[in-house]
Amino acid sequence: MATIGLDKLYYAKITEDDAGDETYGTPVKLAKAMNADLSVELAEATLYADDGASEIVKEFKNGTLSLGVDDIGASVASDLTGATIDANGVVVSASEDGGEPVAVGFRAKKSNGKYKYYWLYRVKFGIPATNLATKGDSITFSTPTIEGTILRRNKVDGQNKHPWKAEVTEGDSAVAADIITNWYQEVYEPSYATEAAE
């Protein structure tokens, strides 16, 4: 079903233990979302045998998330890009800056009024792009765009895999209501039936 909206853009800071496994901080509002473009790159391999394709493997390699937002505040810019806020509250970007990866969550409204919710587990952002224009006969809004690379997370889930995205659709009969209600309370952690049986 088609989506007709986008809102509730959040991010959660990541801390890593000695093994590199992620722990997510409490999600906080990133900005008001205008658009989100998500593209995925796959690693592909084909094994040929008996003059034809015998096996084909396609695995997630990485992705790109491009966010159009209304504004990026100082603390968000610091968290996402590694910029420094000086003693006067001014955001100072340096060539040596490099933000730490974060988890990014948002939701997209579907044409039936329900929402599809997302968490991207590990996104490393670059410097936001800004388009500026002089005021002419009409009003033109200039808003920042920030682009990040989506990576799989280091921490394995209950199936010994490295997830890169979680998504759920509101109103799905297989989904408990509290999953949707608590979506922005913490970054969603996959749960499998075999884990509950242990």
Coordinates of N, CA, C and O in Angstrom, one line a residue:
M1 N 0.8 -1.2 0.0 CA 0.0 0.0 0.0 C 0.9 1.2 0.0 O 1.9 1.3 0.7
A2 N 0.5 2.2 -0.7 CA 1.3 3.5 -0.9 C 1.3 4.2 0.4 O 0.4 4.2 1.3
T3 N 2.4 5.0 0.6 CA 2.6 5.9 1.8 C 2.3 7.3 1.3 O 2.6 7.7 0.2
I4 N 1.8 8.1 2.2 CA 1.4 9.5 1.9 C 2.0 10.5 2.9 O 1.7 11.6 2.8
G5 N 2.8 10.0 3.8 CA 3.3 10.9 4.8 C 4.6 10.4 5.5 O 4.9 9.2 5.3
L6 N 5.3 11.3 6.2 CA 6.5 10.9 6.9 C 6.6 11.8 8.1 O 6.4 13.0 8.0
D7 N 6.8 11.2 9.3 CA 7.0 12.1 10.5 C 7.7 11.2 11.6 O 8.1 10.1 11.4
K8 N 7.8 11.9 12.8 CA 8.4 11.3 14.0 C 9.8 10.7 13.7 O 10.0 9.5 13.8
L9 N 10.7 11.6 13.3 CA 12.0 11.3 13.0 C 12.9 11.3 14.3 O 13.0 12.4 14.8
Y10 N 13.4 10.2 14.7 CA 14.2 10.1 15.9 C 15.5 9.5 15.7 O 15.8 8.9 14.6
Y11 N 16.5 9.7 16.6 CA 17.7 9.0 16.6 C 18.1 8.6 18.0 O 17.6 9.2 19.0
A12 N 19.0 7.6 18.0 CA 19.5 7.1 19.3 C 21.0 6.9 19.2 O 21.4 6.3 18.3
K13 N 21.7 7.5 20.2 CA 23.1 7.3 20.2 C 23.5 5.9 20.5 O 22.8 5.2 21.2
I14 N 24.6 5.5 20.0 CA 25.1 4.1 20.1 C 26.4 4.1 21.0 O 27.3 5.0 20.8
T15 N 26.4 3.2 22.0 CA 27.7 3.0 22.7 C 28.1 1.5 22.3 O 27.2 0.7 22.1
E16 N 29.4 1.2 22.3 CA 29.8 -0.1 22.0 C 30.7 -0.7 23.1 O 31.5 0.1 23.7
D17 N 30.5 -2.0 23.3 CA 31.4 -2.6 24.3 C 32.7 -3.0 23.6 O 32.9 -2.7 22.5
D18 N 33.5 -3.7 24.3 CA 34.9 -4.1 23.8 C 34.8 -5.0 22.6 O 35.7 -4.9 21.7
A19 N 33.7 -5.7 22.4 CA 33.5 -6.6 21.3 C 32.9 -5.8 20.1 O 32.8 -6.4 19.0
G20 N 32.5 -4.6 20.3 CA 31.9 -3.8 19.3 C 30.4 -3.9 19.2 O 29.8 -3.3 18.3
D21 N 29.8 -4.6 20.1 CA 28.3 -4.8 20.1 C 27.7 -3.5 20.6 O 28.1 -2.9 21.6
E22 N 26.6 -3.1 19.9 CA 25.9 -1.9 20.2 C 24.9 -2.0 21.3 O 24.2 -2.9 21.5
T23 N 24.9 -0.9 22.1 CA 23.8 -0.6 23.1 C 23.2 0.8 22.7 O 24.0 1.7 22.4
Y24 N 21.9 0.9 22.6 CA 21.3 2.1 22.2 C 20.8 3.0 23.3 O 20.2 2.5 24.3
G25 N 21.0 4.3 23.2 CA 20.5 5.2 24.2 C 19.1 5.5 23.9 O 18.4 4.9 23.0
T26 N 18.5 6.3 24.8 CA 17.1 6.7 24.6 C 16.9 7.5 23.4 O 17.6 8.5 23.2
P27 N 15.9 7.1 22.5 CA 15.7 7.9 21.3 C 15.2 9.4 21.6 O 14.5 9.6 22.6
V28 N 15.8 10.3 20.8 CA 15.4 11.7 20.9 C 15.0 12.2 19.5 O 15.5 11.7 18.5
K29 N 14.2 13.3 19.5 CA 13.7 13.8 18.2 C 14.9 14.4 17.4 O 15.7 15.1 18.0
L30 N 15.0 14.0 16.2 CA 16.1 14.5 15.3 C 15.7 15.9 14.7 O 16.4 16.9 14.8
A31 N 14.5 15.9 14.0 CA 14.0 17.2 13.4 C 12.7 16.8 12.9 O 12.2 15.7 12.9
K32 N 12.0 17.8 12.3 CA 10.8 17.6 11.6 C 11.1 17.1 10.2 O 11.9 17.7 9.5
A33 N 10.6 15.9 9.9 CA 11.0 15.3 8.6 C 10.2 15.8 7.4 O 9.0 16.0 7.5
M34 N 10.9 16.0 6.3 CA 10.2 16.5 5.1 C 10.2 15.3 4.1 O 9.2 15.1 3.4
N35 N 11.3 14.6 3.9 CA 11.4 13.5 3.1 C 12.5 12.6 3.5 O 13.5 13.0 4.2
A36 N 12.4 11.3 3.1 CA 13.5 10.3 3.4 C 13.6 9.4 2.2 O 12.6 8.8 1.7
D37 N 14.8 9.4 1.6 CA 15.1 8.5 0.5 C 16.0 7.4 1.0 O 17.1 7.7 1.5
L38 N 15.6 6.2 0.8 CA 16.4 5.0 1.3 C 16.7 4.2 0.1 O 15.8 3.7 -0.6
S39 N 18.0 4.0 -0.1 CA 18.5 3.1 -1.2 C 19.4 2.0 -0.6 O 20.1 2.3 0.4
V40 N 19.4 0.8 -1.2 CA 20.1 -0.3 -0.7 C 21.1 -0.8 -1.7 O 20.7 -0.9 -2.9
E41 N 22.3 -1.2 -1.3 CA 23.2 -1.8 -2.2 C 23.5 -3.2 -1.8 O 23.7 -3.5 -0.6
L42 N 23.4 -4.2 -2.7 CA 23.5 -5.6 -2.4 C 24.9 -6.1 -2.9 O 25.4 -5.7 -4.0
A43 N 25.4 -7.0 -2.2 CA 26.6 -7.8 -2.7 C 26.0 -9.0 -3.4 O 25.2 -9.7 -2.8
E44 N 26.4 -9.2 -4.6 CA 25.8 -10.3 -5.4 C 26.9 -11.2 -5.9 O 28.0 -10.8 -6.3
A45 N 26.6 -12.5 -5.9 CA 27.5 -13.5 -6.5 C 26.7 -14.6 -7.2 O 25.7 -15.0 -6.7
T46 N 27.2 -15.0 -8.4 CA 26.5 -16.1 -9.1 C 27.5 -17.2 -9.3 O 28.6 -17.0 -9.8
L47 N 27.1 -18.4 -9.0 CA 28.0 -19.6 -9.2 C 27.4 -20.3 -10.5 O 26.2 -20.6 -10.5
Y48 N 28.3 -20.5 -11.5 CA 27.9 -21.1 -12.7 C 28.3 -22.6 -12.7 O 29.5 -22.9 -12.3
A49 N 27.4 -23.5 -13.1 CA 27.8 -24.9 -13.2 C 26.9 -25.5 -14.3 O 25.7 -25.1 -14.5
D50 N 27.4 -26.5 -15.0 CA 26.7 -27.1 -16.1 C 26.1 -26.1 -17.1 O 24.9 -26.1 -17.5
D51 N 26.9 -25.1 -17.4 CA 26.6 -24.1 -18.4 C 25.4 -23.2 -18.0 O 24.7 -22.7 -18.9
G52 N 25.2 -23.0 -16.8 CA 24.1 -22.1 -16.3 C 24.3 -21.7 -14.9 O 25.2 -22.2 -14.2
A53 N 23.5 -20.8 -14.5 CA 23.5 -20.3 -13.1 C 23.1 -21.4 -12.2 O 21.9 -21.9 -12.3
S54 N 23.9 -21.8 -11.2 CA 23.6 -22.8 -10.3 C 23.1 -22.3 -8.9 O 22.2 -22.7 -8.4
E55 N 23.8 -21.2 -8.5 CA 23.4 -20.6 -7.2 C 23.6 -19.1 -7.3 O 24.6 -18.6 -8.0
I56 N 22.7 -18.3 -6.7 CA 22.8 -16.9 -6.7 C 22.6 -16.4 -5.3 O 21.7 -16.9 -4.6
V57 N 23.6 -15.6 -4.8 CA 23.5 -15.1 -3.5 C 23.4 -13.6 -3.5 O 24.2 -12.9 -4.3
K58 N 22.5 -13.0 -2.8 CA 22.3 -11.6 -2.7 C 22.2 -11.2 -1.2 O 21.3 -11.7 -0.5
E59 N 23.2 -10.4 -0.8 CA 23.2 -10.0 0.6 C 23.3 -8.5 0.8 O 23.9 -7.8 -0.1
F60 N 22.8 -8.0 1.9 CA 22.8 -6.5 2.1 C 24.3 -6.1 2.3 O 25.1 -6.8 3.0
K61 N 24.7 -5.1 1.6 CA 26.1 -4.6 1.7 C 26.0 -3.3 2.5 O 26.7 -3.2 3.6
N62 N 25.3 -2.3 2.1 CA 25.1 -1.1 2.8 C 23.9 -0.3 2.1 O 23.4 -0.8 1.1
G63 N 23.6 0.8 2.6 CA 22.6 1.6 2.1 C 22.8 3.1 2.3 O 23.8 3.5 2.9
T64 N 22.0 3.9 1.7 CA 22.1 5.3 1.9 C 20.7 5.9 2.3 O 19.7 5.5 1.8
L65 N 20.8 6.7 3.3 CA 19.6 7.4 3.8 C 19.8 8.9 3.6 O 20.8 9.5 4.1
S66 N 19.0 9.5 2.8 CA 19.0 11.0 2.6 C 17.8 11.6 3.2 O 16.6 11.2 2.8
L67 N 18.0 12.4 4.2 CA 16.9 13.0 4.9 C 16.7 14.5 4.6 O 17.7 15.3 4.8
G68 N 15.6 14.9 4.2 CA 15.3 16.3 4.1 C 14.5 16.7 5.4 O 13.5 16.1 5.7
V69 N 15.1 17.7 6.1 CA 14.5 18.1 7.4 C 14.3 19.6 7.5 O 14.8 20.3 6.7
D70 N 13.4 20.0 8.4 CA 13.2 21.5 8.5 C 14.4 22.2 9.1 O 14.7 23.3 8.6
D71 N 15.1 21.6 10.0 CA 16.2 22.3 10.7 C 17.0 21.3 11.5 O 16.4 20.3 12.0
I72 N 18.3 21.4 11.6 CA 19.1 20.6 12.5 C 19.7 21.5 13.5 O 20.4 22.4 13.3
G73 N 19.3 21.2 14.8 CA 19.7 22.0 15.9 C 21.2 21.7 16.2 O 21.8 20.8 15.7
A74 N 21.7 22.6 17.1 CA 23.1 22.5 17.5 C 23.5 21.1 18.1 O 24.5 20.5 17.7
S75 N 22.7 20.6 19.1 CA 23.0 19.4 19.7 C 22.9 18.2 18.8 O 23.7 17.3 18.8
V76 N 21.9 18.2 17.9 CA 21.7 17.2 16.9 C 22.9 17.2 15.9 O 23.5 16.1 15.6
A77 N 23.3 18.4 15.4 CA 24.4 18.5 14.5 C 25.7 17.9 15.2 O 26.5 17.2 14.5
S78 N 25.9 18.2 16.4 CA 27.0 17.7 17.2 C 27.0 16.2 17.3 O 28.0 15.5 17.0
D79 N 25.8 15.6 17.6 CA 25.7 14.1 17.7 C 25.9 13.4 16.4 O 26.5 12.4 16.3
L80 N 25.3 14.0 15.3 CA 25.3 13.3 14.0 C 26.6 13.5 13.2 O 27.0 12.6 12.5
T81 N 27.2 14.7 13.3 CA 28.4 14.9 12.5 C 29.7 15.1 13.2 O 30.7 15.2 12.6
G82 N 29.7 15.1 14.5 CA 30.9 15.3 15.3 C 31.3 16.8 15.4 O 32.4 17.1 15.9
A83 N 30.5 17.7 15.0 CA 30.8 19.1 15.1 C 30.8 19.5 16.6 O 30.3 18.8 17.4
T84 N 31.6 20.5 16.9 CA 31.7 21.0 18.3 C 30.9 22.2 18.6 O 30.8 23.1 17.7
I85 N 30.3 22.3 19.8 CA 29.6 23.5 20.2 C 30.6 24.2 21.1 O 31.0 23.7 22.2
D86 N 31.0 25.4 20.7 CA 31.9 26.2 21.5 C 31.3 26.8 22.8 O 30.1 26.7 23.0
A87 N 32.1 27.6 23.5 CA 31.6 28.2 24.8 C 30.5 29.2 24.6 O 29.8 29.5 25.5
N88 N 30.4 29.7 23.3 CA 29.4 30.7 23.0 C 28.1 30.1 22.4 O 27.3 30.8 21.9
G89 N 28.1 28.8 22.3 CA 26.9 28.1 21.8 C 27.0 28.0 20.2 O 26.0 27.7 19.6
V90 N 28.1 28.3 19.6 CA 28.3 28.3 18.2 C 28.7 26.9 17.7 O 29.6 26.3 18.3
V91 N 28.1 26.4 16.7 CA 28.4 25.1 16.1 C 29.6 25.3 15.2 O 29.6 26.0 14.2
V92 N 30.7 24.6 15.5 CA 32.0 24.7 14.8 C 32.3 23.4 14.1 O 32.4 22.4 14.8
S93 N 32.3 23.4 12.8 CA 32.7 22.2 12.0 C 34.1 22.2 11.6 O 34.6 23.3 11.1
A94 N 34.8 21.1 11.8 CA 36.2 21.1 11.4 C 36.4 19.9 10.4 O 35.6 19.0 10.4
S95 N 37.5 20.0 9.7 CA 37.8 19.0 8.7 C 38.0 17.6 9.3 O 37.8 16.6 8.7
E96 N 38.4 17.6 10.6 CA 38.7 16.4 11.3 C 37.4 15.7 11.9 O 37.5 14.6 12.4
D97 N 36.3 16.4 11.8 CA 35.1 15.9 12.4 C 34.6 14.6 11.7 O 34.8 14.4 10.5
G98 N 34.0 13.8 12.5 CA 33.4 12.6 12.0 C 32.5 12.1 13.1 O 32.9 11.7 14.1
G99 N 31.2 12.2 12.8 CA 30.2 11.7 13.8 C 30.2 10.2 14.1 O 30.7 9.5 13.2
E100 N 29.7 9.8 15.2 CA 29.6 8.4 15.5 C 28.3 7.9 14.9 O 27.3 8.7 14.8
P101 N 28.2 6.6 14.6 CA 26.9 6.1 14.1 C 25.8 6.2 15.1 O 26.0 6.2 16.3
V102 N 24.6 6.3 14.6 CA 23.4 6.4 15.4 C 22.3 5.4 14.8 O 22.4 5.1 13.6
A103 N 21.3 5.1 15.6 CA 20.1 4.4 15.1 C 19.1 5.5 14.7 O 19.1 6.5 15.4
V104 N 18.4 5.3 13.6 CA 17.4 6.3 13.1 C 16.0 5.6 13.0 O 15.9 4.5 12.4
G105 N 15.0 6.2 13.6 CA 13.7 5.7 13.6 C 12.7 6.8 13.0 O 12.9 7.9 13.2
F106 N 11.7 6.3 12.3 CA 10.7 7.2 11.7 C 9.5 6.4 11.3 O 9.5 5.1 11.4
R107 N 8.4 7.1 10.9 CA 7.2 6.4 10.5 C 6.7 7.0 9.2 O 6.9 8.2 9.0
A108 N 6.0 6.2 8.4 CA 5.4 6.7 7.1 C 4.0 6.4 7.2 O 3.6 5.2 7.4
K109 N 3.1 7.4 6.9 CA 1.7 7.2 6.9 C 1.3 6.5 5.6 O 1.7 6.9 4.5
K110 N 0.4 5.5 5.7 CA -0.1 4.8 4.5 C -1.4 5.4 4.2 O -2.1 6.1 4.9
S111 N -1.9 5.1 3.0 CA -3.1 5.7 2.4 C -4.4 5.2 3.2 O -5.4 5.9 3.2
N112 N -4.3 4.2 4.0 CA -5.4 3.7 4.8 C -5.4 4.4 6.2 O -6.2 4.0 7.0
G113 N -4.5 5.3 6.5 CA -4.4 6.0 7.8 C -3.6 5.3 8.8 O -3.3 5.9 9.8
K114 N -3.1 4.1 8.6 CA -2.2 3.4 9.5 C -0.8 3.8 9.1 O -0.5 4.4 8.1
Y115 N 0.2 3.5 10.0 CA 1.6 3.8 9.8 C 2.5 2.6 9.7 O 2.2 1.6 10.3
K116 N 3.6 2.8 8.9 CA 4.6 1.8 8.9 C 5.8 2.4 9.6 O 6.2 3.5 9.4
Y117 N 6.3 1.7 10.6 CA 7.4 2.2 11.5 C 8.7 1.5 11.2 O 8.7 0.3 10.8
Y118 N 9.8 2.3 11.3 CA 11.1 1.8 10.9 C 12.1 2.1 12.0 O 12.1 3.2 12.6
W119 N 13.1 1.3 12.1 CA 14.4 1.6 12.8 C 15.5 1.1 11.9 O 15.5 0.0 11.4
L120 N 16.4 2.0 11.6 CA 17.7 1.6 10.9 C 18.7 1.6 12.0 O 19.0 2.5 12.7
Y121 N 19.4 0.4 12.2 CA 20.2 0.1 13.4 C 21.5 0.9 13.4 O 22.0 1.1 14.5
R122 N 22.1 1.3 12.3 CA 23.4 1.9 12.3 C 23.6 2.8 11.1 O 23.7 2.3 10.0
V123 N 23.5 4.1 11.3 CA 23.7 5.1 10.3 C 24.8 6.0 10.6 O 24.8 6.6 11.7
K124 N 25.7 6.2 9.7 CA 26.8 7.2 9.9 C 26.5 8.3 8.9 O 26.6 8.2 7.7
F125 N 26.3 9.5 9.5 CA 26.0 10.7 8.7 C 27.2 11.5 8.4 O 28.2 11.5 9.1
G126 N 27.1 12.2 7.3 CA 28.1 13.2 6.8 C 27.6 14.6 7.2 O 26.7 14.8 7.9
I127 N 28.3 15.6 6.6 CA 28.0 17.0 6.8 C 26.7 17.3 6.1 O 26.5 17.0 4.9
P128 N 25.7 18.0 6.7 CA 24.5 18.4 6.1 C 24.7 19.4 4.9 O 25.6 20.3 5.0
A129 N 24.0 19.2 3.9 CA 24.0 20.1 2.7 C 23.0 21.2 3.0 O 21.9 20.9 3.5
T130 N 23.3 22.4 2.6 CA 22.4 23.5 2.8 C 22.3 24.3 1.4 O 23.3 24.6 0.8
N131 N 21.1 24.6 1.0 CA 20.8 25.3 -0.2 C 20.3 26.7 0.2 O 19.3 26.8 0.9
L132 N 20.9 27.7 -0.2 CA 20.5 29.1 0.2 C 20.2 29.9 -1.1 O 20.8 29.7 -2.1
A133 N 19.2 30.8 -1.0 CA 18.9 31.6 -2.1 C 18.4 33.0 -1.6 O 17.8 33.1 -0.5
T134 N 18.7 34.0 -2.4 CA 18.2 35.3 -2.0 C 16.7 35.4 -2.2 O 16.1 34.7 -2.9
K135 N 16.1 36.3 -1.4 CA 14.7 36.4 -1.5 C 14.3 37.2 -2.7 O 14.8 38.3 -3.0
G136 N 13.4 36.7 -3.5 CA 13.0 37.4 -4.7 C 11.5 37.8 -4.6 O 11.0 38.2 -3.5
D137 N 10.8 37.6 -5.7 CA 9.4 38.0 -5.7 C 8.5 37.0 -5.0 O 7.4 37.4 -4.5
S138 N 8.9 35.8 -4.8 CA 8.2 34.8 -4.1 C 9.0 34.2 -2.9 O 10.3 34.4 -3.0
I139 N 8.4 33.6 -2.0 CA 9.1 33.0 -0.9 C 9.5 31.6 -1.2 O 8.7 30.8 -1.7
T140 N 10.8 31.3 -1.0 CA 11.3 29.9 -1.2 C 12.0 29.5 0.1 O 12.9 30.2 0.6
F141 N 11.6 28.3 0.5 CA 12.2 27.8 1.7 C 13.5 27.1 1.4 O 13.5 26.3 0.4
S142 N 14.5 27.3 2.2 CA 15.7 26.6 2.1 C 15.9 25.7 3.3 O 15.9 26.2 4.4
T143 N 16.1 24.4 3.1 CA 16.1 23.5 4.2 C 17.3 22.6 4.0 O 17.8 22.3 2.9
P144 N 17.9 22.1 5.1 CA 19.1 21.2 5.0 C 18.7 19.8 4.6 O 17.6 19.3 4.9
T145 N 19.6 19.1 4.0 CA 19.5 17.7 3.7 C 20.8 17.0 4.3 O 21.9 17.6 4.2
I146 N 20.6 15.9 5.0 CA 21.7 15.2 5.6 C 21.7 13.8 5.1 O 20.6 13.1 5.0
E147 N 22.8 13.3 4.7 CA 22.9 12.0 4.1 C 23.8 11.1 5.0 O 24.8 11.5 5.5
G148 N 23.3 9.8 5.1 CA 24.1 8.9 5.9 C 24.2 7.5 5.3 O 23.4 7.2 4.4
T149 N 25.2 6.8 5.6 CA 25.4 5.4 5.1 C 24.8 4.5 6.2 O 25.1 4.6 7.3
I150 N 24.0 3.6 5.7 CA 23.3 2.6 6.5 C 24.2 1.4 6.5 O 24.6 0.8 5.5
L151 N 24.5 0.9 7.7 CA 25.4 -0.3 7.9 C 24.6 -1.3 8.7 O 23.7 -1.0 9.5
R152 N 25.0 -2.6 8.6 CA 24.5 -3.6 9.5 C 25.0 -3.3 10.9 O 26.1 -2.7 11.0
R153 N 24.3 -3.8 11.9 CA 24.9 -3.6 13.2 C 25.9 -4.7 13.5 O 25.8 -5.8 12.9
N154 N 26.8 -4.5 14.5 CA 27.7 -5.5 14.9 C 27.1 -6.6 15.7 O 27.5 -7.8 15.6
K155 N 26.2 -6.2 16.6 CA 25.5 -7.1 17.5 C 24.6 -8.1 16.8 O 23.8 -7.7 16.0
V156 N 24.8 -9.4 17.1 CA 23.9 -10.4 16.4 C 22.6 -10.5 17.1 O 22.5 -10.2 18.3
D157 N 21.6 -10.9 16.4 CA 20.3 -11.1 17.0 C 20.1 -12.5 17.4 O 21.1 -13.3 17.4
G158 N 18.9 -12.9 17.8 CA 18.6 -14.3 18.2 C 18.8 -15.4 17.2 O 18.8 -16.5 17.5
Q159 N 19.0 -15.0 15.9 CA 19.2 -15.9 14.9 C 20.6 -15.9 14.4 O 21.0 -16.4 13.3
N160 N 21.5 -15.2 15.2 CA 22.9 -15.1 14.9 C 23.2 -14.3 13.6 O 24.1 -14.6 12.8
K161 N 22.3 -13.3 13.3 CA 22.4 -12.5 12.1 C 22.7 -11.1 12.6 O 22.4 -10.7 13.7
H162 N 23.1 -10.2 11.6 CA 23.4 -8.8 11.9 C 22.3 -8.0 11.2 O 22.5 -7.6 10.0
P163 N 21.2 -7.6 11.9 CA 20.2 -6.8 11.3 C 20.6 -5.4 10.9 O 21.5 -4.9 11.6
W164 N 20.0 -4.8 9.9 CA 20.3 -3.4 9.5 C 19.0 -2.6 9.6 O 19.1 -1.4 9.7
K165 N 17.8 -3.3 9.6 CA 16.6 -2.5 9.6 C 15.5 -3.4 10.3 O 15.5 -4.6 10.2
A166 N 14.6 -2.7 11.0 CA 13.4 -3.3 11.5 C 12.2 -2.5 11.1 O 12.3 -1.2 11.1
E167 N 11.1 -3.1 10.6 CA 9.9 -2.4 10.2 C 8.7 -3.1 10.6 O 8.7 -4.4 10.6
V168 N 7.7 -2.4 10.9 CA 6.4 -3.0 11.3 C 5.3 -2.1 10.8 O 5.4 -0.9 10.8
T169 N 4.1 -2.8 10.5 CA 3.0 -2.0 10.0 C 1.9 -2.0 11.1 O 1.5 -3.1 11.6
E170 N 1.5 -0.8 11.5 CA 0.4 -0.7 12.5 C -0.9 -1.3 12.0 O -1.2 -1.3 10.8
G171 N -1.6 -2.0 12.9 CA -2.8 -2.7 12.5 C -2.6 -4.1 12.0 O -3.6 -4.9 11.8
D172 N -1.4 -4.6 11.8 CA -1.1 -6.0 11.5 C -1.5 -6.9 12.6 O -1.1 -6.7 13.8
S173 N -2.4 -7.9 12.3 CA -2.9 -8.7 13.4 C -1.9 -9.5 14.2 O -2.1 -9.9 15.3
A174 N -0.7 -9.7 13.6 CA 0.4 -10.5 14.2 C 1.2 -9.6 15.1 O 2.1 -10.1 15.8
V175 N 1.0 -8.3 15.2 CA 1.8 -7.4 15.9 C 1.0 -6.9 17.2 O -0.1 -6.4 17.1
A176 N 1.6 -7.1 18.4 CA 1.0 -6.7 19.6 C 1.0 -5.2 19.6 O 1.9 -4.5 19.2
A177 N -0.1 -4.6 20.2 CA -0.3 -3.2 20.2 C 0.9 -2.4 20.9 O 1.2 -1.3 20.6
D178 N 1.5 -3.1 22.0 CA 2.6 -2.4 22.7 C 3.8 -2.2 21.9 O 4.7 -1.3 22.2
I179 N 4.0 -3.0 20.8 CA 5.2 -2.8 19.9 C 5.1 -1.4 19.3 O 6.0 -0.7 19.3
I180 N 3.9 -1.1 18.8 CA 3.7 0.2 18.2 C 3.7 1.3 19.2 O 4.4 2.4 19.1
T181 N 3.0 1.1 20.4 CA 3.0 2.2 21.4 C 4.4 2.5 21.9 O 4.7 3.7 22.2
N182 N 5.3 1.5 22.0 CA 6.6 1.7 22.6 C 7.7 1.9 21.6 O 8.9 1.9 21.9
W183 N 7.3 2.1 20.3 CA 8.3 2.2 19.2 C 9.4 3.2 19.4 O 10.6 3.0 19.1
Y184 N 9.1 4.3 20.0 CA 10.1 5.4 20.2 C 10.6 5.5 21.6 O 11.3 6.4 22.0
Q185 N 10.2 4.5 22.5 CA 10.7 4.5 23.8 C 12.1 4.0 23.9 O 12.9 4.4 24.7
E186 N 12.4 3.0 23.0 CA 13.7 2.5 22.8 C 13.9 1.9 21.4 O 12.9 1.6 20.7
V187 N 15.1 1.7 21.0 CA 15.3 1.1 19.7 C 14.9 -0.4 19.7 O 15.2 -1.1 20.7
Y188 N 14.0 -0.8 18.8 CA 13.5 -2.1 18.8 C 14.5 -3.2 18.7 O 15.5 -3.1 17.9
E189 N 14.4 -4.2 19.6 CA 15.3 -5.3 19.6 C 14.6 -6.5 19.1 O 13.5 -6.9 19.6
P190 N 15.1 -7.2 18.1 CA 14.4 -8.4 17.5 C 14.2 -9.5 18.6 O 15.1 -9.7 19.5
S191 N 13.1 -10.1 18.5 CA 12.7 -11.2 19.5 C 12.2 -12.4 18.7 O 11.3 -12.2 17.9
Y192 N 12.7 -13.6 18.9 CA 12.3 -14.8 18.2 C 11.7 -15.8 19.1 O 12.1 -15.9 20.3
A193 N 10.8 -16.6 18.6 CA 10.2 -17.7 19.5 C 11.2 -18.6 20.1 O 11.0 -19.0 21.3
T194 N 12.2 -18.9 19.4 CA 13.2 -19.9 20.0 C 13.9 -19.2 21.2 O 14.3 -19.9 22.1
E195 N 14.0 -17.9 21.2 CA 14.7 -17.2 22.4 C 13.8 -17.3 23.6 O 14.3 -17.5 24.7
A196 N 12.4 -17.2 23.4 CA 11.5 -17.3 24.5 C 11.5 -18.7 25.1 O 11.3 -18.9 26.3
A197 N 11.7 -19.7 24.3 CA 11.7 -21.1 24.8 C 12.9 -21.5 25.6 O 12.9 -22.4 26.4
E198 N 14.0 -20.8 25.5 CA 15.2 -21.1 26.2 C 15.2 -20.8 27.7 O 14.4 -20.0 28.2

